[in-house]
């Protein structure tokens, strides 16, 4: 049967940089309803910051501890500028944060089976990982090309899984899932006048990303979609509000989640 029992239930944690902190709020509600360490999922799959949150949780870190750590996240703590062909930020500071969160853990030590996604920048191939160097793979999954430098692993130049799978429901079903709950942090599509090239470029990326996210989350059995309004991917200073919106969205969907899970037994 591999990693799954007969009824395969998978929780998917989407990416979105600061917006992805909403995953913590969702985990808080799920634990409140099902009990600490008793989530009714056979696997968790994460992308980008969802890979960091998912890995730390599956290694035993509570949502409350994750929330405390999130309050200390900020772009100044992540930024170490350097010249690299694939990104402006080296990513060494990001790796330190990841290493601290997983605290020496590995895929084999997960309390819930866990997988994360990356993208091969040179081939465009989408990859899923259930083994390997956990810290390096999370760093790769969080490294949006052009911002963070790519991570070379086994001869591949790996970057953010969100380039292809910001909400990796596809991989949940490929792994044999019959029931998927997906957290979609969404993108920050702004409303207003565009006055320069940078704004136009960022807005175009937000629109494309939001469309991809909506499609991927829409293939799940239950999509949890927090209302983050104008909070963008850089809004780590709004961590508390983002997490609360994750809680609110999960509370809105919890009856549906429990009803559908009960039908599987």
Tab-separated table of C-alpha atoms in Angstrom, residues 23-24 71 77 102 119-120 132 134 139 141 150 158 176 206 214:
chain	number	residue	atom	x	y	z
A	23	UNK	CA	-1.259	27.712	6.197
A	24	UNK	CA	-0.425	28.029	9.894
A	71	UNK	CA	6.145	36.663	13.918
A	77	UNK	CA	16.289	38.710	7.874
A	102	UNK	CA	13.377	21.675	10.892
A	119	UNK	CA	10.954	23.138	-10.534
A	120	UNK	CA	14.022	22.387	-12.650
A	132	UNK	CA	16.961	13.823	0.019
A	134	UNK	CA	15.407	18.315	3.394
A	139	UNK	CA	15.327	26.221	0.209
A	141	UNK	CA	11.149	25.143	-3.162
A	150	UNK	CA	18.601	28.564	-7.710
A	158	UNK	CA	16.113	23.764	-8.705
A	176	UNK	CA	-3.031	8.224	-5.341
A	206	UNK	CA	0.055	38.432	-9.926
A	214	UNK	CA	-7.503	29.199	-8.818
